[in-house]
Short mmCIF file of C-alpha atoms and ligand atoms in Angstrom, two decimals:
data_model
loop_
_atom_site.label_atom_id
_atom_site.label_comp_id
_atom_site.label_asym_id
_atom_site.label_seq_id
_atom_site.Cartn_x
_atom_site.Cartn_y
_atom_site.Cartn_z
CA UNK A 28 119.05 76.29 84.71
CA UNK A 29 117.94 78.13 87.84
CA UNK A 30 114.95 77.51 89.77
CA UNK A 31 111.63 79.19 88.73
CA UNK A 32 108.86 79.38 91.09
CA UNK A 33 105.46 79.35 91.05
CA UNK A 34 105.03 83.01 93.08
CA UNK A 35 107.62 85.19 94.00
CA UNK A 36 106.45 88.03 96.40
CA UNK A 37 108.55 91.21 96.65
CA UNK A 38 108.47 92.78 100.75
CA UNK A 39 107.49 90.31 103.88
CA UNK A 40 105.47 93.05 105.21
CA UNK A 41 101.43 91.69 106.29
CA UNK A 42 100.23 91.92 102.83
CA UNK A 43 103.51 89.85 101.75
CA UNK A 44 103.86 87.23 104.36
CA UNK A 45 99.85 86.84 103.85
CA UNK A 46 100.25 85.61 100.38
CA UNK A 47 103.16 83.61 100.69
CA UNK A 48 101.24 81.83 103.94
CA UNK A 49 98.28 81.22 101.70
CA UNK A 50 100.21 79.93 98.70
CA UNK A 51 102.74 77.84 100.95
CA UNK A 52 99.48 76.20 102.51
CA UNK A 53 98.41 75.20 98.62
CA UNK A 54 101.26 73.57 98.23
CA UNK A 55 103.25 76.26 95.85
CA UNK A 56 106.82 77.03 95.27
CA UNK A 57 106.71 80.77 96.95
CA UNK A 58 109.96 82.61 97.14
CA UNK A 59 109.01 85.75 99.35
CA UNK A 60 112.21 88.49 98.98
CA UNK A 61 112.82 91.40 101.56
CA UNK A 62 115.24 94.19 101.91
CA UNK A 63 115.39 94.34 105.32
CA UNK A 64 117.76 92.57 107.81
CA UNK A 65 115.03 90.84 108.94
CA UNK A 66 111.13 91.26 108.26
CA UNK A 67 109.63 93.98 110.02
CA UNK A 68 113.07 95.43 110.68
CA UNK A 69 112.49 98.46 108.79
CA UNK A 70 108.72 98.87 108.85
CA UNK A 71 106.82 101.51 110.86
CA UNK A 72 102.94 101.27 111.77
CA UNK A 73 100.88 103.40 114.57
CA UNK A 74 100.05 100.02 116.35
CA UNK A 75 96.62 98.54 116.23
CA UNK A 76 95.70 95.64 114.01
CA UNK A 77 92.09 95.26 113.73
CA UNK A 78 91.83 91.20 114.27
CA UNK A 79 89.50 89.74 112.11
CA UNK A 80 90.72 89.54 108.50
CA UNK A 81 94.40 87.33 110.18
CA UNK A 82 91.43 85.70 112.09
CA UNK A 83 90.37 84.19 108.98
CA UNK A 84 93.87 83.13 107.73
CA UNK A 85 95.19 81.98 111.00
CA UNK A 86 92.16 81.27 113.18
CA UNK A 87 92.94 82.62 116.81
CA UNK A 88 96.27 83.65 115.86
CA UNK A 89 97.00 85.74 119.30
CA UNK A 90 97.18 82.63 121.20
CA UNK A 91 100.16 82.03 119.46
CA UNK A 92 101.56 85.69 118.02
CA UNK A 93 103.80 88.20 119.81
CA UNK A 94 100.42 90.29 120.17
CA UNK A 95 100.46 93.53 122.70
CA UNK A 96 97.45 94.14 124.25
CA UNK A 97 93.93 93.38 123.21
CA UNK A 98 92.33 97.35 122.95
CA UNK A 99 89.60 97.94 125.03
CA UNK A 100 89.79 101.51 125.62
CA UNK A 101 89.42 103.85 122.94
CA UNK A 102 89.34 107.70 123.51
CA UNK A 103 89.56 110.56 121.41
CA UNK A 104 90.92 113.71 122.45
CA UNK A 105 90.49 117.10 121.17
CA UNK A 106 93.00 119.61 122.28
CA UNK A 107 92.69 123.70 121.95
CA UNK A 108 96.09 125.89 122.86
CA UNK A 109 95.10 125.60 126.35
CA UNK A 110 92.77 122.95 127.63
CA UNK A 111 91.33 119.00 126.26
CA UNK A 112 88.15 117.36 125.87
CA UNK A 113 88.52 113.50 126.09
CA UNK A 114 85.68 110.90 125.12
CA UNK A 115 86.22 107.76 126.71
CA UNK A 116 84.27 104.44 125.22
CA UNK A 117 85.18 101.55 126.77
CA UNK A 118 83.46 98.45 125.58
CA UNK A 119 83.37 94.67 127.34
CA UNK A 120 82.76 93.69 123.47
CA UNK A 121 86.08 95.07 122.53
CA UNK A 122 87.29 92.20 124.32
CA UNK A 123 85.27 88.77 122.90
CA UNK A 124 86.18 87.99 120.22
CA UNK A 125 89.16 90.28 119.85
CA UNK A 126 88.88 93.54 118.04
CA UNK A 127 91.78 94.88 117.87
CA UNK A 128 95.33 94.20 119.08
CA UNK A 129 98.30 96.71 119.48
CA UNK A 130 101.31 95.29 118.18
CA UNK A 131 105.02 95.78 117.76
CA UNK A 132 106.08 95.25 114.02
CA UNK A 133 109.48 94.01 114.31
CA UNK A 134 108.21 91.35 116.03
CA UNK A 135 105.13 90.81 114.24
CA UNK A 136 106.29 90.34 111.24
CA UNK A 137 108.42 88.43 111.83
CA UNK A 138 106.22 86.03 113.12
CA UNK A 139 104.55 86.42 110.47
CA UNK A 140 107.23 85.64 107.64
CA UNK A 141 107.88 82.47 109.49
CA UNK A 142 104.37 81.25 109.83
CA UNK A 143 104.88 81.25 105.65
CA UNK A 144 108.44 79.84 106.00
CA UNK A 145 107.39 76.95 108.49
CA UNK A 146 104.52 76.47 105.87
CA UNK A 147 107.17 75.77 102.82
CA UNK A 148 107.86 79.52 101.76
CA UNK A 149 111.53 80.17 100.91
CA UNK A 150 112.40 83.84 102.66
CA UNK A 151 115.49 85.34 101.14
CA UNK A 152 115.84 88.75 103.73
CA UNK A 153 118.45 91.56 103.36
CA UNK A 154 118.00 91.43 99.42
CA UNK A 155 116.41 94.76 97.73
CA UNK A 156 114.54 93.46 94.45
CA UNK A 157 115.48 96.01 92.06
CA UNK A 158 113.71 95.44 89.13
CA UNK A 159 111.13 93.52 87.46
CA UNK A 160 111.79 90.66 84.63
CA UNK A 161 109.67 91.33 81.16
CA UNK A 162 109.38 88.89 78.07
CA UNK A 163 107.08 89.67 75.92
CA UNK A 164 105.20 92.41 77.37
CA UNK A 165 104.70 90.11 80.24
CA UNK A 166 106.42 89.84 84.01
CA UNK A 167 108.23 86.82 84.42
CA UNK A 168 110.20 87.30 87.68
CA UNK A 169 112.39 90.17 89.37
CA UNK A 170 115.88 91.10 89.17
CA UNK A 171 117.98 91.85 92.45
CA UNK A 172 121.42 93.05 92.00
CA UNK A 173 123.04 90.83 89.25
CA UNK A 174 120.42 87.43 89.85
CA UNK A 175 117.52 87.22 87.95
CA UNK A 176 114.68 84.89 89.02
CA UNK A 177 111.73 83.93 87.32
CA UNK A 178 108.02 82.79 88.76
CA UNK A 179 105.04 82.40 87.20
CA UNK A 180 103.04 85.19 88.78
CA UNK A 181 104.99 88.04 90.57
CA UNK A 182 103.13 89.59 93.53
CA UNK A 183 104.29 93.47 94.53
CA UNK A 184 103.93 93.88 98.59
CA UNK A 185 106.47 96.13 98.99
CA UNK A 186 104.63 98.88 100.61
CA UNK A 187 103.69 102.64 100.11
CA UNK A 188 106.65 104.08 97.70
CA UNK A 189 106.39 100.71 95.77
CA UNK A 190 109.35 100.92 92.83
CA UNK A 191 107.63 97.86 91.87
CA UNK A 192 104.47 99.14 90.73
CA UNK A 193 105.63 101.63 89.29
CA UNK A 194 108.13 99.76 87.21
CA UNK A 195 105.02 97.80 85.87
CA UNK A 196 103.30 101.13 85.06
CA UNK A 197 100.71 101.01 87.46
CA UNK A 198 101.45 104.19 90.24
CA UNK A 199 102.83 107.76 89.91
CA UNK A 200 103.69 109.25 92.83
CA UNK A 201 102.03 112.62 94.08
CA UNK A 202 102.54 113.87 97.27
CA UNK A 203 99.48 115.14 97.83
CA UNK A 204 97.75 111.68 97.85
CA UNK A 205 100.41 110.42 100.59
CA UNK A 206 100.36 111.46 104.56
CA UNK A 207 103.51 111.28 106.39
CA UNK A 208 103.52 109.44 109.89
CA UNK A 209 106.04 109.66 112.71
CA UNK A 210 106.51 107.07 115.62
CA UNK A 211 107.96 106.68 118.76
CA UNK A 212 108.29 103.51 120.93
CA UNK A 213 108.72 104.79 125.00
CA UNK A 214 109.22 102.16 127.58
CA UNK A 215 107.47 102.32 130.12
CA UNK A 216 106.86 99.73 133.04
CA UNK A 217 104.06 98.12 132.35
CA UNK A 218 101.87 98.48 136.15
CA UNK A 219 102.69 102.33 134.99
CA UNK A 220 100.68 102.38 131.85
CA UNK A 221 97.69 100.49 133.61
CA UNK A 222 97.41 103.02 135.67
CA UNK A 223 97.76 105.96 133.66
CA UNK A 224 95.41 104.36 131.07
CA UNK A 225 93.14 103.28 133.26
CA UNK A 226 93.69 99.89 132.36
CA UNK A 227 93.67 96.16 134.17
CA UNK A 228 94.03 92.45 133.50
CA UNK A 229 96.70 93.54 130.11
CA UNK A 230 93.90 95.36 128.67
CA UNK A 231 94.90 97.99 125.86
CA UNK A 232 93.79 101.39 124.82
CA UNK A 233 94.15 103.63 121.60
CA UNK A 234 93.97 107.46 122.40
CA UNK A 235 93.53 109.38 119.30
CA UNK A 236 94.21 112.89 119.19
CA UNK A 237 92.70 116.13 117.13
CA UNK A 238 93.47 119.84 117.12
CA UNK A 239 96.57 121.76 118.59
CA UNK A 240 99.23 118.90 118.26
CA UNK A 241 99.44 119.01 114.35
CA UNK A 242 99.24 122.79 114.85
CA UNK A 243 96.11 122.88 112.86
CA UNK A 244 97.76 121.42 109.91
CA UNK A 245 95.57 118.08 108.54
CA UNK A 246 95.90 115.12 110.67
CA UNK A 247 96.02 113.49 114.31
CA UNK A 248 97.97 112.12 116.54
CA UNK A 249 98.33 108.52 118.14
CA UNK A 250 98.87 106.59 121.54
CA UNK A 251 98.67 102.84 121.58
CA UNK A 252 99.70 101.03 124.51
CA UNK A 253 101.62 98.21 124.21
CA UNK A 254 102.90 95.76 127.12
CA UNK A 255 105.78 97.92 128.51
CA UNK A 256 105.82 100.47 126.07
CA UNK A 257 103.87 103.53 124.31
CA UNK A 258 103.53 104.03 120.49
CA UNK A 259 103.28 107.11 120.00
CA UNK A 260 103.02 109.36 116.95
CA UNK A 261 101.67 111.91 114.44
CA UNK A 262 99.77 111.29 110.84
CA UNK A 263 99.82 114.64 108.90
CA UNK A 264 99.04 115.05 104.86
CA UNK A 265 102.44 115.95 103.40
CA UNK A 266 101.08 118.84 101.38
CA UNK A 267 99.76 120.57 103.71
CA UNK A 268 102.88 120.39 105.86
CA UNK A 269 104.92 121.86 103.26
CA UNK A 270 102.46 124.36 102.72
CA UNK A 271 102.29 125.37 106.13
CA UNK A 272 106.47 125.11 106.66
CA UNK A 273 106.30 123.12 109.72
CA UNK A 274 108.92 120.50 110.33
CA UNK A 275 107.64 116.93 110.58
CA UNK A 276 110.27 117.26 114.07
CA UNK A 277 108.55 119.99 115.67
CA UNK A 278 105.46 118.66 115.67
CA UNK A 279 106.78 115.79 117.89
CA UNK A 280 108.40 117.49 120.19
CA UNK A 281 105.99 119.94 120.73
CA UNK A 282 103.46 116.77 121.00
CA UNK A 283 105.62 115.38 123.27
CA UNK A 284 106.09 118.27 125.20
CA UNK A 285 101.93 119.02 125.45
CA UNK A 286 100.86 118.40 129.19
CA UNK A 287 98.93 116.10 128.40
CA UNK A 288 100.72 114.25 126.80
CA UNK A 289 103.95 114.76 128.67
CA UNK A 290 101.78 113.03 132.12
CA UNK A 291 101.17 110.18 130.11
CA UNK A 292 104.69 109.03 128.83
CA UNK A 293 106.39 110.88 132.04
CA UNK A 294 109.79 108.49 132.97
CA UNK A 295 109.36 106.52 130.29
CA UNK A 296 112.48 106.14 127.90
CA UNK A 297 112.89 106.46 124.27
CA UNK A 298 114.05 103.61 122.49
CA UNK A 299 112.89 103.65 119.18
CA UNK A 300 112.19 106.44 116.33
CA UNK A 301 110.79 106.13 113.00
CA UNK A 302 108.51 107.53 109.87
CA UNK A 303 107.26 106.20 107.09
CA UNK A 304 104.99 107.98 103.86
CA UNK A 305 100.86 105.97 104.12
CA UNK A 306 98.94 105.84 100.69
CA UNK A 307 95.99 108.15 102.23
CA UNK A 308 94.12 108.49 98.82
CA UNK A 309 96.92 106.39 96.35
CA UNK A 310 95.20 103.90 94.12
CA UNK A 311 97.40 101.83 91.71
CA UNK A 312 96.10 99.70 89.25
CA UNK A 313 95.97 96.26 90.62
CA UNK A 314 97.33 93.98 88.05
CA UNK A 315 98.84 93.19 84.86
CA UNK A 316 100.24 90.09 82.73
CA UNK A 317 101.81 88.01 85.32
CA UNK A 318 101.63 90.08 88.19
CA UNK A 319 99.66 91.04 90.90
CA UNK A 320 99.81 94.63 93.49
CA UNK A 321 98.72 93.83 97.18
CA UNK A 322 98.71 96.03 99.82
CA UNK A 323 100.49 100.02 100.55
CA UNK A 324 101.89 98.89 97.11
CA UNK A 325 98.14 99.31 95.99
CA UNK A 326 97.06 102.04 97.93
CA UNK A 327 94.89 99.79 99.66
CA UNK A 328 93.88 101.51 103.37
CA UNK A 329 91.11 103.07 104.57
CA UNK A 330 91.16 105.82 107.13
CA UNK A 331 87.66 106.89 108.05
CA UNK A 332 89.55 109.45 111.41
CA UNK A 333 89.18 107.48 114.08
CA UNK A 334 90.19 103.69 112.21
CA UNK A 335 93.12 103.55 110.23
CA UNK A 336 92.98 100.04 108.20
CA UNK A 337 95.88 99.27 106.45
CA UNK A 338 96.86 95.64 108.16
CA UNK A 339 93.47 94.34 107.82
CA UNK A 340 93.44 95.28 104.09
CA UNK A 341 97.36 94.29 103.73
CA UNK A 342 96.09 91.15 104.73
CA UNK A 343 93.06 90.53 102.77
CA UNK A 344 94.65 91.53 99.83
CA UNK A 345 97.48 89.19 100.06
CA UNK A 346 95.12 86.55 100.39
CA UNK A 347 93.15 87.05 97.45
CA UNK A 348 96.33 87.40 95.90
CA UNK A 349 97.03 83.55 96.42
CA UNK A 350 93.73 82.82 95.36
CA UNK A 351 93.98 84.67 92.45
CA UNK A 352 97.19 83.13 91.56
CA UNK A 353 96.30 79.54 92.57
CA UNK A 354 93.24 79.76 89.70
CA UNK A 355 96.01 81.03 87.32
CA UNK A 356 98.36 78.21 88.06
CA UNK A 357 95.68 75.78 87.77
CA UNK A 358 95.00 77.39 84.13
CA UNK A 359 98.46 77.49 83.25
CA UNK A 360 97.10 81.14 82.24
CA UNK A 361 99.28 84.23 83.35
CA UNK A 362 97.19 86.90 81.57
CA UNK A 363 95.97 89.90 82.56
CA UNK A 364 92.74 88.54 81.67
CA UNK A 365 93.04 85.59 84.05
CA UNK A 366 94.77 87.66 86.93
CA UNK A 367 91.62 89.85 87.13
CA UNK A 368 90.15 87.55 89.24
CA UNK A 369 91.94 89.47 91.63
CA UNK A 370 90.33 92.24 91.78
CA UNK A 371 86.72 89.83 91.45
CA UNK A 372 88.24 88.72 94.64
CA UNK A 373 88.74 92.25 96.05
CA UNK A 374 85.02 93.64 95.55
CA UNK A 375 83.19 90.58 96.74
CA UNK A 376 85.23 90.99 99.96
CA UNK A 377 85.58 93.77 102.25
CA UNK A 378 88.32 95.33 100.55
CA UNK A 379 86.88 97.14 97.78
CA UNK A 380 83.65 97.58 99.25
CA UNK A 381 84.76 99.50 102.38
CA UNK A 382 87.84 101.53 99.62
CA UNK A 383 84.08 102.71 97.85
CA UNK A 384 82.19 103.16 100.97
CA UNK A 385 85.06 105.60 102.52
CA UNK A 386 86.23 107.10 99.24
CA UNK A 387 85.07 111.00 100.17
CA UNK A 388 86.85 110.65 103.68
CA UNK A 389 90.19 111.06 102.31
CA UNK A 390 89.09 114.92 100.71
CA UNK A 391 86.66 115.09 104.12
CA UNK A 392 89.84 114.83 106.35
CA UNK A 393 91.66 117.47 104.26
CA UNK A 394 89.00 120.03 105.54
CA UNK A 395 91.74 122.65 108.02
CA UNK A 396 88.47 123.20 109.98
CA UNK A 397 88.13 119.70 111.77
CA UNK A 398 91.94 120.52 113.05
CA UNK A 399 90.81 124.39 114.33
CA UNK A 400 87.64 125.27 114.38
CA UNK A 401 85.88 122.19 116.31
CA UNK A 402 88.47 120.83 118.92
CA UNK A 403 88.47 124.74 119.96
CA UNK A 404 84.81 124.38 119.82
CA UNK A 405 84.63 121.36 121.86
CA UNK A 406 87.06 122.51 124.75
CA UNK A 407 85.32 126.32 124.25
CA UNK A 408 81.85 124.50 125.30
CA UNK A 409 83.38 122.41 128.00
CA UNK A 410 84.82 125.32 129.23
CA UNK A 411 81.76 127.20 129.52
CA UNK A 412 80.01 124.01 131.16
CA UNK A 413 82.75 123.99 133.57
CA UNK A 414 83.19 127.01 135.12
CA UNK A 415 80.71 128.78 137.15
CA UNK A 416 81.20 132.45 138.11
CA UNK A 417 77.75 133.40 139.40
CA UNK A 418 74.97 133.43 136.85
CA UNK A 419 74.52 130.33 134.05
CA UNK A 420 73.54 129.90 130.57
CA UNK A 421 72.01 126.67 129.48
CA UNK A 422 73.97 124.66 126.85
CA UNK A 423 71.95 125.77 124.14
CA UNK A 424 72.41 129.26 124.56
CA UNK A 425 76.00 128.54 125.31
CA UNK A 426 76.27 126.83 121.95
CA UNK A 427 74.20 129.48 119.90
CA UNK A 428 77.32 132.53 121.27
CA UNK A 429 80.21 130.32 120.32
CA UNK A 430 79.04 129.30 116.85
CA UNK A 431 77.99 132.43 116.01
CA UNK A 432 78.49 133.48 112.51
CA UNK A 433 79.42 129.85 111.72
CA UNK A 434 76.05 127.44 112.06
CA UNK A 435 75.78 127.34 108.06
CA UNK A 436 79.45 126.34 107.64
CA UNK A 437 78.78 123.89 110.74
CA UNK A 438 75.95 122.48 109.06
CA UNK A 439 77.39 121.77 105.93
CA UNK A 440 80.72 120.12 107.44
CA UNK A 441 78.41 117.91 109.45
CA UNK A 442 76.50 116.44 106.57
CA UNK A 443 79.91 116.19 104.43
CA UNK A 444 81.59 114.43 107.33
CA UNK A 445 78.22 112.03 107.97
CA UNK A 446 78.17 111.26 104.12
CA UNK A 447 82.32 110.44 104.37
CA UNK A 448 83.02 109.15 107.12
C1 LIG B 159 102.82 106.00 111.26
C2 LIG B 159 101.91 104.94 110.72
C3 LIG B 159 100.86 104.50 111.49
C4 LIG B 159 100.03 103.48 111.04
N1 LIG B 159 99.09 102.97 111.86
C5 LIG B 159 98.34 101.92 111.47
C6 LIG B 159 97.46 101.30 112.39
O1 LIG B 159 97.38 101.66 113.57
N2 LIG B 159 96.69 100.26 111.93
C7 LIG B 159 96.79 99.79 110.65
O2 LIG B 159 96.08 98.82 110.31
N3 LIG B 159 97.63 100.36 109.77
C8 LIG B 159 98.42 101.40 110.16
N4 LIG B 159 99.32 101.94 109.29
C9 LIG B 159 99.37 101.41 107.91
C10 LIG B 159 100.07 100.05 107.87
O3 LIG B 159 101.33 100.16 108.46
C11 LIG B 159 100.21 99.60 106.43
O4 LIG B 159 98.97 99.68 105.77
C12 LIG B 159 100.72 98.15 106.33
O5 LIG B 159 102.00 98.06 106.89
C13 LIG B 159 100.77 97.70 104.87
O6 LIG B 159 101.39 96.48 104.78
P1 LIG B 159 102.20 96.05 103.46
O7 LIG B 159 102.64 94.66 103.68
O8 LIG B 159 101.39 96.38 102.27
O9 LIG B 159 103.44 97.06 103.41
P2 LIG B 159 104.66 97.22 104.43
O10 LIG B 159 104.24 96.91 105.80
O11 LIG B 159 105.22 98.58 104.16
O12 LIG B 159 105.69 96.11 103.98
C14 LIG B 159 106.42 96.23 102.78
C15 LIG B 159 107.65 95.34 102.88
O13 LIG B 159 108.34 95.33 101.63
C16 LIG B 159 109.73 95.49 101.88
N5 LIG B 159 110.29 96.09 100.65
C17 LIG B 159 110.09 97.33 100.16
N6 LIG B 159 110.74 97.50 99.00
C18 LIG B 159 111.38 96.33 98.76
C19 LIG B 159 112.23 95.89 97.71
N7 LIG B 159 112.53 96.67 96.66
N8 LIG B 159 112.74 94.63 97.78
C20 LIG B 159 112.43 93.81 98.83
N9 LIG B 159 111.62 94.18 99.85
C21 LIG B 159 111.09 95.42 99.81
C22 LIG B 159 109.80 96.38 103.11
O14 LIG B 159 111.04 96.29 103.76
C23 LIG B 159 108.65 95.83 103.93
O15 LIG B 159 109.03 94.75 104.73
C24 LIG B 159 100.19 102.94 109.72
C25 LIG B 159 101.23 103.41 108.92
C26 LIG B 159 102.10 104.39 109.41
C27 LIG B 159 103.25 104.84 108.56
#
């Protein structure tokens, strides 16, 4: 008879390679199965993971992980069709204890996936699960290609589009609760980006972006820097770029091609494209009989505009998914009842909470006017406090012409964005 394991996990993404860690550490039989060549091969992020939920798995886990850069910088950039407005916060804090790191994920993960393997995890890579095992109304393991193999508890990480979720029933996909993201990787010598980053001692920054370079279309743009190299890339809703007929292309070459933009990864070579769909507003239901969602696969990621958390949470989840599944196998109890703990797990920790506290943002960041209206606002004003040509209004005044017409609307999109975001 073959095997059968305690926990098989489907993708060795964060959320994956978290749970199999966890349940490894226990002492479980954990197969973890991933398509890819390798993990990480195939998966796309912007850059930054926010350090403290791996902190608590793996305590000081950049002394030892392929880390980037520890971000210290963070600006945010609003650009009009002709001129930028950067704010630049810069924060010794950032720094101690770590509060973000930009990363690379190919290597990353798989780090990651062998921090569970050297743990006791079997990793089968290059294997697509393609289906889910049922007996009696219950999962009892996965099917890939003609093997079968059955585990107590099956955990789904296998990202965004999971086929796995929806197999159980759990997620229906809309397009309209997705956003589409598009990376590049640019090499760049590394004294280079220091010095066009303002940077020193392999510190890191995160330059986020607003306005012209999603041609007003829902979204922003990214820069992380990384040792010798740039991500760099766009986040747009996927509805609203078919709606507006833009390709997903244009919009990175044109960003590209932006001068601002264009001084910043000047000489530096591309060696790496890729996209990938992100669960914006894409809640799945979290479990049922002998299995448990965790991760993209779950819609679990907050972005609240300038943070987008989807590591952190990948993480977190994954780990309450071991605890969850260690209580089970202690019960001998594979119900949905019992592996509701889960989502017990999920509300007492950050997870939940933070997926409540930012649940208007997603419709907030939907609003065309945050894309228009205010970076044209913001470089109209600087504008006007720039340039002198004889006589001078004050600010206020300044303010008062250029929102003419519009204060009410203003108003209203500041208290929607304060009660969001
Ligand atoms: C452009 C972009 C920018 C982003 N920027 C950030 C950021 O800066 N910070 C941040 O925290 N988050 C960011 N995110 C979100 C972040 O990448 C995800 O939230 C995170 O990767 C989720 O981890 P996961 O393990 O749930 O899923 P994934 O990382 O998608 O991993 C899923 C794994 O499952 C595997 N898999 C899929 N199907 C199967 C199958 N059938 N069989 C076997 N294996 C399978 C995949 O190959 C993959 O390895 C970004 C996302 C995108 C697209």
């Amino acid at each position: 008879m073959a095997e059968k394991f305690d926990v098989i996990i489907v993708g060795a993404g964060p959320a994956g390679s978290a749970a199999a860690y966890s349940l490894a550490k226990m002492g479980f039989n954990v197969l973890m199965v991933e398509r890819g060549k390798y993990p990480g091969a195939k998966n796309v992020m912007g850059g930054r993971m926010y350090a403290y939920a791996l902190n608590r798995l793996i305590p000081d886990f950049w002394k030892e992980a392929p880390v980037e850069r520890c971000v210290t910088h963070e600006k945010l950039t609003f650009l009009s069709d002709k001129a930028s407005a950067t704010l630049d916060f810069q924060d010794e804090e950032l720094l101690e204890p770590p509060n973000s790191f930009t990363i690379l994920r190919a290597r990353f993960d798989q780090w990651f996936a062998n921090k569970a393997v050297d743990a006791g995890a079997t990793l089968i890579s290059n294997i697509r699960v393609d289906d889910l095992l049922w007996k009696d109304k219950r999962v009892i393991g996965i099917v890939a290609g003609t093997d079968k193999l059955e585990a107590s508890v099956v955990i789904v990480a296998d990202g965004a589009v999971s086929l796995m979720a929806e197999k159980a029933g759990l997620k229906k996909f809309l397009a309209k609760e997705f956003a589409i993201g598009m990376k590049e990787i640019i090499e760049l010598h590394g004294k280079t980006i220091e010095d066009r980053f303002s940077l020193v001692n392999g510190e890191g920054a995160a330059q986020l972006f607003i306005g012209q370079c999603t041609k007003q279309i829902p979204g922003g743009a990214f820069i992380y820097t990384n040792k010798t190299s740039l991500s760099l890339g766009i986040v747009v809703y996927i509805d609203h770029l078919i709606e507006n007929k833009v390709e997903a292309y244009e919009l990175m070459r044109d960003f590209n091609s932006n001068p601002v933009i264009a001084k910043l990864i000047e000489g530096g070579k591309l060696v790496e494209y890729s996209a990938h769909i992100i669960p914006e507003a894409s809640r799945t239901g979290l479990f049922t009989d002998g299995l448990l969602v965790v991760g993209d696969a779950a819609g679990l990621l907050v972005n609240s505009g300038i943070t987008l958390r989807g590591m952190d949470m990948a993480i977190a989840s994954g780990m309450a998914a071991a605890e969850a599944s260690k209580l089970a196998l202690e019960k001998q109890d594979f119900s949905k009842k019992s592996l509701s703990y889960y989502e017990q797990l999920l509300k007492n920790d950050f997870v939940l909470k933070d997926m409540q506290t930012f649940k208007r943002s997603p419709e907030f960041l939907q609003n065309a006017r945050l894309y228009s209206l205010y970076p044209e606002l913001v470089c109209r004003l600087f504008h006007r406090l720039a340039v002198v040509k004889g006589s001078k209004k004050r600010l206020f005044d300044e303010f008062l012409e250029e929102t003419k017409g519009k204060k009410i609307q203003i108003i209203r999109d500041l208290i929607r964005g304060l009660r969001a975001l």
